[in-house]
Amino acid sequence: MASSNPSSRTFTTLAVPDSMSRKVQVTGKGTPNLTTIVKQYFPDMPREPAQKSTIAFAFDIDGVLVKGKEPLPGASETIRLLQRLKIPYIFLTNGGGLTEKDHAAKVSARLDVDIDPDQFVQSHSPFHDLVPIYRNRRILVVGGEGNQIRNVAEAYGFNDVVTSSDLFVEWKNCHPFPELTAQHHSAHGRPTPDLRTKEIAAILVWSSSRDWCIDLQVMHDLLLSCGGVFGKKSSKAGDVELPNNGYLQDNQPKLYFSNPDFNWVTEYHQPRFAQGAFRECLEGLWRYSTKGEAKLECTSIGKPSETTYTYGERMLKAFHEKMYRSQNMEDGSGGGGPPAIKTVYMIGDNPDSDIVGANTYKSRMGAVWNSILVETGVYQAGTEPSHQPTYHAKNVADAVRLALDKEGYGDSLGKRIWMRVIQGKEVYDNEGRANKGDGDNSCNKKKRVLQDRINTAESIEAMLPQFGKLKLPAR
């Protein structure tokens, strides 16, 4: 008689013709949805109790999922795995320069996976929250090529947007050294007659500047202007009787940066300068111009800022609720809200943005943020990171497997499947003994059902290496 301990049972494959066995096909186009397979082949499996909590992921992109324009090994498969498991995730990147819809489509094409724009949080996504303040006021936008950033700002809802190219069209000599870029600015600048009189209320840096020379000059001039009017200098600068020695006390435009990263990873073998380096240059120019007597007041978002993590968590929660509603519509299950997100795993390659941001963030929804540092981007394996992550992993696939292992995802699914097989064998054994192996139809039917289950469970198990170390009961 078999042992009463299910984990110690040994199964012998039953002799049933192949024509009577329904095996899960794991080859061909697409990979079967595991939930669908379990429902089809194990219809009597009790449904798991409604989850009270779940986990979620936040992915950096450059150096984690892609390098330059190419996907990193395992990136696409990892995202598809989370989609099959219906685990919520977002992309939390310091990249930008496009609308969320366009950037999602771009990354979707590179990874060959479907990405919802609502999952996409860029460095400048929190600028959505500035629209009510500056909707009908003039803003200067910085970064990108041509009218790329102007178009993004207008898509966000800003109605009066100007660029450095517009200023160049009005004052060609405002550029200190225009020889290399004059043609570009002339092609993309728009004539704006009231530039000489209308206030610029804010400067928003959306992505890395492509012409540091004119952008630094124009921003510097506006920060020393009178009332944000370009070409009109403030008379209050240097007044020791005023706060900040008179600097930024004359209705100059508010300054916003969207990405503090000093460098980023491209296909070149060493990191390249990014928006954070551009900001350092502006601050250096400011210190020189003010003789170190004034602070440059600005707002900086993007990882690791609390503003960006708060915005990202808000988007993650909203997407989780959207995904839950969609799933309920598909399977016809009842209403109610989604399980709470208890843990978020932030997977990144930059200790100074991804890791420190997750380590220090205080969740607004009561979740724990863990950080996983991978070795495929800014961080170099074998070096000491400036901020220690919760976990280390070689790449994004290993990082997700590590998290799923710790949360018991593979273990839970495997045990549920094999427990049903074990229960089926007990039924067969009992029926077989009761009927003394006389070929009773009921016994033969249960025999075929059990063989189906064994074949199916073995096929599913073959699909599950991606879950990490899957702990199945011995059979």
Coordinates of C-alpha atoms in Angstrom, one line a residue:
M1 CA 0.0 0.0 0.0
A2 CA 1.3 3.5 -0.9
S3 CA 2.6 5.7 1.9
S4 CA 0.1 8.2 3.3
N5 CA 2.6 11.0 2.8
P6 CA 1.8 12.4 -0.7
S7 CA 5.3 13.8 -1.2
S8 CA 6.8 10.3 -0.9
R9 CA 4.6 8.6 -3.5
T10 CA 6.1 6.9 -6.6
F11 CA 4.0 6.7 -9.8
T12 CA 4.3 4.1 -12.5
T13 CA 3.1 5.3 -15.9
L14 CA -0.1 3.4 -16.8
A15 CA -0.3 1.6 -20.1
V16 CA -2.9 3.6 -22.0
P17 CA -2.8 4.0 -25.8
D18 CA -1.6 7.4 -27.1
S19 CA -4.9 8.0 -28.7
M20 CA -6.6 8.0 -25.3
S21 CA -4.1 10.5 -23.8
R22 CA -4.6 14.3 -24.2
K23 CA -1.2 15.8 -23.9
V24 CA -0.6 19.5 -23.6
Q25 CA 1.1 20.8 -26.7
V26 CA 3.9 23.1 -25.6
T27 CA 5.4 23.6 -29.1
G28 CA 4.0 25.6 -32.0
K29 CA 2.8 29.2 -32.0
G30 CA 2.4 30.8 -28.6
T31 CA 2.7 29.3 -25.1
P32 CA -0.4 27.9 -23.5
N33 CA -1.8 30.0 -20.6
L34 CA -1.1 27.9 -17.5
T35 CA -4.4 28.9 -15.9
T36 CA -6.3 27.8 -18.9
I37 CA -4.5 24.4 -19.0
V38 CA -5.2 23.7 -15.3
K39 CA -8.9 24.6 -15.8
Q40 CA -9.1 22.3 -18.9
Y41 CA -7.3 19.2 -17.5
F42 CA -8.1 19.6 -13.8
P43 CA -11.6 20.9 -13.8
D44 CA -12.3 19.6 -10.3
M45 CA -9.3 21.3 -8.8
P46 CA -10.6 23.6 -6.0
R47 CA -10.0 27.2 -6.8
E48 CA -7.4 28.9 -4.6
P49 CA -8.9 31.2 -2.0
A50 CA -9.2 34.8 -3.2
Q51 CA -5.8 36.4 -2.9
K52 CA -5.5 38.9 -0.1
S53 CA -2.2 40.3 -1.5
T54 CA 0.0 40.0 -4.5
I55 CA 3.4 41.2 -5.7
A56 CA 4.4 43.6 -8.5
F57 CA 7.4 44.6 -10.5
A58 CA 8.9 48.0 -11.7
F59 CA 11.5 47.7 -14.5
D60 CA 14.1 50.2 -15.6
I61 CA 14.5 49.8 -19.3
D62 CA 18.0 50.9 -20.6
G63 CA 20.6 48.5 -19.3
V64 CA 17.9 46.1 -17.9
L65 CA 15.6 45.2 -20.8
V66 CA 17.4 46.8 -23.7
K67 CA 20.9 48.0 -24.5
G68 CA 20.8 50.7 -27.2
K69 CA 18.1 49.4 -29.6
E70 CA 18.7 45.7 -28.9
P71 CA 16.8 43.6 -26.3
L72 CA 19.0 42.0 -23.7
P73 CA 18.9 38.2 -23.4
G74 CA 15.8 36.9 -21.6
A75 CA 14.1 40.3 -21.4
S76 CA 11.2 39.4 -23.7
E77 CA 10.6 36.0 -22.2
T78 CA 10.6 37.6 -18.7
I79 CA 7.8 40.1 -19.6
R80 CA 5.8 37.3 -21.3
L81 CA 6.1 35.2 -18.1
L82 CA 4.6 38.0 -16.0
Q83 CA 1.8 38.5 -18.5
R84 CA 0.9 34.8 -18.3
L85 CA 1.0 34.8 -14.5
K86 CA -1.1 38.0 -14.4
I87 CA 1.4 39.7 -12.1
P88 CA 1.2 43.5 -12.4
Y89 CA 4.2 45.5 -13.5
I90 CA 5.2 48.9 -14.8
F91 CA 8.2 50.4 -16.7
L92 CA 9.8 53.1 -14.5
T93 CA 12.4 54.8 -16.7
N94 CA 14.4 57.9 -16.6
G95 CA 14.2 57.9 -20.4
G96 CA 11.7 60.1 -22.2
G97 CA 11.2 62.3 -25.2
L98 CA 8.0 60.7 -26.4
T99 CA 4.4 60.4 -25.2
E100 CA 3.8 57.3 -23.1
K101 CA 1.8 55.8 -25.9
D102 CA 4.6 56.2 -28.5
H103 CA 7.3 55.1 -26.1
A104 CA 5.3 52.0 -25.1
A105 CA 4.9 51.2 -28.8
K106 CA 8.7 51.6 -29.4
V107 CA 9.7 49.3 -26.5
S108 CA 6.9 46.9 -27.4
A109 CA 8.4 46.5 -30.9
R110 CA 11.9 46.0 -29.6
L111 CA 10.9 43.4 -27.1
D112 CA 8.2 41.9 -29.3
V113 CA 5.6 42.0 -26.4
D114 CA 2.4 43.9 -25.9
I115 CA 2.8 46.9 -23.6
D116 CA -0.1 49.0 -22.3
P117 CA 0.8 52.8 -22.3
D118 CA -0.7 52.9 -18.8
Q119 CA 2.2 50.8 -17.7
F120 CA 4.8 53.3 -18.9
V121 CA 6.2 55.9 -16.5
Q122 CA 8.9 58.1 -18.1
S123 CA 11.1 60.7 -16.4
H124 CA 8.8 63.5 -17.4
S125 CA 5.5 61.7 -16.8
P126 CA 4.9 63.6 -13.6
F127 CA 4.8 66.8 -15.8
H128 CA 1.2 65.8 -16.4
D129 CA 0.6 67.2 -12.9
L130 CA 1.9 70.6 -14.0
V131 CA -0.7 71.0 -16.8
P132 CA -3.3 72.6 -14.5
I133 CA -0.7 75.2 -13.5
Y134 CA 0.8 76.1 -16.9
R135 CA -1.9 75.0 -19.3
N136 CA -2.3 78.5 -20.8
R137 CA 1.0 80.0 -19.7
R138 CA 4.1 80.0 -21.9
I139 CA 6.7 77.4 -21.2
L140 CA 10.2 76.8 -22.7
V141 CA 10.8 73.1 -23.4
V142 CA 14.3 71.7 -23.6
G143 CA 15.6 68.4 -25.1
G144 CA 15.1 66.1 -28.0
E145 CA 15.3 66.8 -31.8
G146 CA 13.4 69.1 -34.0
N147 CA 9.9 69.7 -32.6
Q148 CA 9.8 66.3 -30.8
I149 CA 9.5 67.8 -27.3
R150 CA 7.2 70.6 -28.3
N151 CA 4.8 67.9 -29.7
V152 CA 5.0 65.9 -26.5
A153 CA 4.3 68.9 -24.4
E154 CA 1.3 69.9 -26.5
A155 CA 0.0 66.3 -26.3
Y156 CA 0.2 66.6 -22.5
G157 CA -2.1 69.6 -22.6
F158 CA 0.3 72.6 -22.6
N159 CA -1.0 75.2 -25.0
D160 CA 1.8 77.8 -25.3
V161 CA 5.1 76.0 -25.9
V162 CA 8.3 77.6 -27.2
T163 CA 11.8 76.1 -27.9
S164 CA 15.3 77.4 -28.2
S165 CA 14.9 77.1 -31.9
D166 CA 12.1 79.7 -31.8
L167 CA 14.4 82.1 -29.9
F168 CA 17.1 81.5 -32.5
V169 CA 14.6 82.4 -35.3
E170 CA 13.9 85.6 -33.6
W171 CA 17.5 86.4 -32.5
K172 CA 20.0 84.4 -34.6
N173 CA 22.9 85.9 -32.6
C174 CA 21.5 84.6 -29.3
H175 CA 23.4 81.4 -30.0
P176 CA 27.1 81.9 -29.0
F177 CA 28.4 79.6 -31.7
P178 CA 25.7 78.7 -34.3
E179 CA 27.9 77.4 -37.1
L180 CA 27.2 73.7 -36.6
T181 CA 23.5 73.8 -35.7
A182 CA 22.1 77.0 -37.4
Q183 CA 20.4 74.9 -40.1
H184 CA 18.6 72.7 -37.6
H185 CA 17.3 75.6 -35.6
S186 CA 16.2 77.5 -38.7
A187 CA 14.3 74.5 -39.9
H188 CA 12.4 73.8 -36.7
G189 CA 12.0 77.2 -35.1
R190 CA 8.7 78.9 -35.4
P191 CA 8.3 82.7 -35.8
T192 CA 6.7 83.9 -32.5
P193 CA 6.2 87.7 -32.6
D194 CA 5.5 88.2 -28.9
L195 CA 8.7 86.5 -27.8
R196 CA 10.1 90.0 -27.0
T197 CA 7.3 90.9 -24.7
K198 CA 5.6 87.8 -23.3
E199 CA 6.6 86.2 -20.0
I200 CA 8.0 82.6 -20.1
A201 CA 6.6 81.2 -16.9
A202 CA 8.5 77.9 -16.7
I203 CA 11.5 76.0 -18.2
L204 CA 10.8 72.3 -18.4
V205 CA 13.8 70.0 -19.4
W206 CA 12.1 66.9 -20.8
S207 CA 15.1 64.9 -22.1
S208 CA 18.8 65.4 -22.8
S209 CA 19.7 68.6 -24.7
R210 CA 21.0 68.0 -28.2
D211 CA 22.6 71.5 -28.4
W212 CA 24.0 72.3 -25.0
C213 CA 25.5 75.6 -26.2
I214 CA 22.3 77.4 -27.0
D215 CA 20.2 75.6 -24.4
L216 CA 22.5 76.5 -21.6
Q217 CA 22.8 80.1 -22.8
V218 CA 19.0 80.6 -23.2
M219 CA 18.2 79.1 -19.8
H220 CA 21.0 81.1 -18.1
D221 CA 19.6 84.3 -19.7
L222 CA 16.0 83.6 -18.6
L223 CA 17.1 82.8 -15.0
L224 CA 18.6 86.3 -14.9
S225 CA 15.8 88.0 -16.7
C226 CA 13.2 90.5 -15.6
G227 CA 9.8 88.8 -15.4
G228 CA 10.8 85.9 -17.7
V229 CA 11.0 88.1 -20.7
F230 CA 13.9 87.0 -22.9
G231 CA 16.5 89.6 -23.5
K232 CA 15.4 91.8 -20.6
K233 CA 17.8 91.6 -17.6
S234 CA 16.7 91.9 -14.0
S235 CA 17.9 94.9 -12.0
K236 CA 17.5 93.0 -8.7
A237 CA 20.4 90.6 -9.2
G238 CA 23.1 91.1 -6.6
D239 CA 20.8 93.1 -4.2
V240 CA 22.0 92.0 -0.8
E241 CA 18.9 93.4 0.8
L242 CA 16.8 90.8 -1.0
P243 CA 16.5 87.1 -0.3
N244 CA 19.0 85.0 -2.3
N245 CA 21.0 88.3 -2.9
G246 CA 18.3 89.4 -5.3
Y247 CA 18.6 86.4 -7.7
L248 CA 15.5 84.7 -8.8
Q249 CA 13.4 87.4 -7.1
D250 CA 12.0 89.1 -10.2
N251 CA 9.4 86.6 -11.4
Q252 CA 11.9 84.6 -13.4
P253 CA 10.6 81.3 -14.8
K254 CA 10.4 78.2 -12.5
L255 CA 12.9 75.5 -13.5
Y256 CA 12.1 71.8 -13.7
F257 CA 14.5 68.9 -14.6
S258 CA 13.1 65.5 -15.3
N259 CA 16.2 63.2 -15.1
P260 CA 19.0 63.4 -12.6
D261 CA 21.1 60.6 -14.2
F262 CA 24.6 61.8 -14.8
N263 CA 25.2 59.2 -17.5
W264 CA 23.4 56.4 -19.3
V265 CA 24.2 53.2 -21.2
T266 CA 24.3 53.1 -25.0
E267 CA 25.9 50.6 -27.4
Y268 CA 29.2 52.3 -26.6
H269 CA 31.3 50.3 -24.2
Q270 CA 31.3 53.1 -21.6
P271 CA 28.4 55.2 -20.2
R272 CA 27.6 58.5 -21.9
F273 CA 26.6 61.9 -20.4
A274 CA 22.9 62.4 -19.7
Q275 CA 20.6 65.1 -18.4
G276 CA 22.2 65.1 -15.0
A277 CA 25.5 66.2 -16.5
F278 CA 23.7 69.0 -18.4
R279 CA 22.3 70.2 -15.1
E280 CA 25.8 70.1 -13.5
C281 CA 27.0 72.4 -16.3
L282 CA 24.1 74.9 -15.7
E283 CA 24.8 74.9 -12.0
G284 CA 28.5 75.6 -12.6
L285 CA 27.6 78.5 -14.9
W286 CA 25.2 79.8 -12.3
R287 CA 27.8 79.7 -9.5
Y288 CA 30.2 81.6 -11.7
S289 CA 27.7 84.3 -12.7
T290 CA 26.4 84.8 -9.2
K291 CA 29.9 84.6 -7.7
G292 CA 28.6 81.8 -5.5
E293 CA 26.2 84.1 -3.7
A294 CA 22.9 82.6 -4.9
K295 CA 21.3 79.3 -4.9
L296 CA 19.9 77.9 -8.1
E297 CA 16.3 77.0 -7.2
C298 CA 14.8 74.2 -9.2
T299 CA 12.6 71.1 -9.0
S300 CA 14.2 67.8 -10.0
I301 CA 12.1 64.7 -10.7
G302 CA 12.9 61.3 -12.2
K303 CA 14.4 58.4 -10.2
P304 CA 15.4 58.5 -7.4
S305 CA 13.1 61.3 -6.5
E306 CA 10.1 60.7 -4.2
T307 CA 7.9 62.5 -6.7
T308 CA 8.7 59.9 -9.4
Y309 CA 8.3 56.9 -7.2
T310 CA 5.0 58.2 -5.8
Y311 CA 3.7 58.9 -9.3
G312 CA 4.9 55.4 -10.5
E313 CA 3.3 53.7 -7.6
R314 CA 0.0 55.5 -8.4
M315 CA 0.2 54.3 -12.0
L316 CA 1.1 50.7 -10.8
K317 CA -2.0 50.6 -8.6
A318 CA -4.2 52.0 -11.3
F319 CA -2.9 49.4 -13.8
H320 CA -3.4 46.6 -11.3
E321 CA -7.0 47.6 -10.9
K322 CA -7.5 47.8 -14.7
M323 CA -5.9 44.4 -15.2
Y324 CA -8.1 42.9 -12.5
R325 CA -11.3 44.3 -14.0
S326 CA -10.3 42.9 -17.4
Q327 CA -9.5 39.5 -16.0
N328 CA -12.9 39.4 -14.2
M329 CA -14.6 40.2 -17.5
E330 CA -12.7 37.3 -19.2
D331 CA -13.5 34.6 -16.7
G332 CA -16.8 35.8 -15.5
S333 CA -15.7 35.9 -11.9
G334 CA -17.4 38.0 -9.3
G335 CA -16.7 41.6 -8.5
G336 CA -14.8 43.1 -5.6
G337 CA -11.5 44.8 -5.7
P338 CA -8.0 43.4 -6.6
P339 CA -5.7 42.0 -4.0
A340 CA -3.5 44.6 -2.4
I341 CA 0.1 44.8 -3.7
K342 CA 2.2 43.8 -0.7
T343 CA 5.7 43.9 -2.3
V344 CA 7.2 45.7 -5.3
Y345 CA 10.4 44.6 -6.8
M346 CA 12.3 47.4 -8.5
I347 CA 14.8 45.9 -11.0
G348 CA 17.5 48.3 -12.2
D349 CA 21.1 48.7 -13.3
N350 CA 21.9 52.1 -11.7
P351 CA 22.6 52.2 -7.9
D352 CA 22.3 56.0 -7.9
S353 CA 18.7 56.0 -9.3
D354 CA 16.9 52.6 -9.4
I355 CA 18.4 51.2 -6.2
V356 CA 18.5 54.2 -3.8
G357 CA 15.1 55.3 -5.0
A358 CA 13.5 51.9 -4.1
N359 CA 15.5 51.6 -0.9
T360 CA 14.3 55.0 0.5
Y361 CA 10.8 55.2 -0.9
K362 CA 8.0 55.2 1.7
S363 CA 5.0 53.6 0.0
R364 CA 1.7 55.4 -0.1
M365 CA -0.2 52.1 -0.3
G366 CA 1.6 50.2 2.4
A367 CA 3.7 48.1 0.1
V368 CA 7.4 47.1 0.7
W369 CA 9.7 48.1 -2.1
N370 CA 12.7 45.8 -2.7
S371 CA 15.5 46.6 -5.1
I372 CA 17.3 44.1 -7.4
L373 CA 20.6 45.3 -9.0
V374 CA 21.5 43.7 -12.3
E375 CA 24.9 43.5 -14.1
T376 CA 23.8 44.4 -17.6
G377 CA 24.0 48.2 -17.5
V378 CA 25.6 51.0 -15.5
Y379 CA 26.6 48.8 -12.6
Q380 CA 29.8 46.7 -13.3
A381 CA 29.9 43.2 -11.8
G382 CA 32.6 42.8 -9.1
T383 CA 32.6 46.5 -8.1
E384 CA 31.1 48.0 -4.9
P385 CA 27.8 49.7 -5.6
S386 CA 27.3 53.1 -4.2
H387 CA 24.0 51.9 -2.7
Q388 CA 23.4 48.3 -1.7
P389 CA 20.4 46.6 -3.2
T390 CA 18.1 44.2 -1.4
Y391 CA 19.2 41.5 -3.9
H392 CA 21.8 41.1 -6.7
A393 CA 21.1 39.3 -9.9
K394 CA 23.0 38.7 -13.1
N395 CA 20.3 39.8 -15.4
V396 CA 16.5 40.6 -15.6
A397 CA 15.5 37.0 -16.1
D398 CA 17.4 35.9 -13.0
A399 CA 16.0 38.9 -11.0
V400 CA 12.4 37.9 -11.7
R401 CA 13.1 34.2 -11.0
L402 CA 14.7 35.2 -7.7
A403 CA 11.6 37.2 -6.8
L404 CA 9.1 34.5 -7.8
D405 CA 11.1 31.9 -5.9
K406 CA 11.0 34.0 -2.8
E407 CA 7.2 34.6 -3.2
G408 CA 6.6 30.8 -3.8
Y409 CA 4.9 31.1 -7.2
G410 CA 6.5 28.1 -8.9
D411 CA 6.2 26.0 -5.7
S412 CA 2.5 26.7 -5.3
L413 CA 1.5 25.9 -8.8
G414 CA 3.5 22.7 -9.0
K415 CA 2.2 21.3 -5.7
R416 CA -1.4 22.1 -6.6
I417 CA -1.1 20.2 -9.9
W418 CA 0.6 17.1 -8.4
M419 CA -1.7 16.9 -5.4
R420 CA -4.6 16.5 -7.8
V421 CA -2.7 13.7 -9.6
I422 CA -2.0 12.0 -6.3
Q423 CA -5.7 12.2 -5.3
G424 CA -6.6 10.8 -8.7
K425 CA -4.3 7.8 -8.1
E426 CA -5.8 7.2 -4.7
V427 CA -9.2 7.0 -6.3
Y428 CA -7.9 4.7 -9.0
D429 CA -6.2 2.4 -6.5
N430 CA -9.4 2.2 -4.3
E431 CA -11.6 1.5 -7.3
G432 CA -9.2 -1.0 -8.7
R433 CA -9.1 -3.0 -5.5
A434 CA -12.9 -2.8 -5.1
N435 CA -13.4 -4.1 -8.6
K436 CA -10.5 -6.6 -8.4
G437 CA -9.1 -5.4 -11.8
D438 CA -12.1 -7.0 -13.7
G439 CA -12.1 -4.3 -16.4
D440 CA -15.1 -2.4 -14.9
N441 CA -15.9 0.6 -17.1
S442 CA -15.8 2.9 -14.1
C443 CA -12.3 1.7 -13.2
N444 CA -11.1 2.0 -16.8
K445 CA -12.5 5.5 -17.0
K446 CA -10.7 6.6 -13.9
K447 CA -7.6 5.0 -15.2
R448 CA -7.8 7.1 -18.4
V449 CA -8.5 10.3 -16.4
L450 CA -5.5 9.6 -14.2
Q451 CA -3.2 9.0 -17.2
D452 CA -4.4 12.2 -18.8
R453 CA -3.5 14.0 -15.6
I454 CA -0.1 12.4 -15.3
N455 CA 0.7 13.3 -19.0
T456 CA -0.6 16.8 -18.5
A457 CA 1.3 17.4 -15.3
E458 CA 4.5 16.2 -16.8
S459 CA 4.0 18.5 -19.8
I460 CA 3.3 21.5 -17.6
E461 CA 6.3 20.7 -15.5
A462 CA 8.4 20.8 -18.6
M463 CA 7.1 24.4 -19.2
L464 CA 8.1 25.6 -15.8
P465 CA 11.9 26.0 -15.7
Q466 CA 11.3 29.7 -16.1
F467 CA 9.8 29.7 -12.6
G468 CA 13.2 29.1 -11.0
K469 CA 13.6 26.2 -8.7
L470 CA 10.3 24.4 -8.8
K471 CA 9.7 22.2 -5.8
L472 CA 7.4 19.4 -6.9
P473 CA 6.4 16.4 -4.7
A474 CA 8.2 13.3 -5.7
R475 CA 6.0 11.0 -7.7

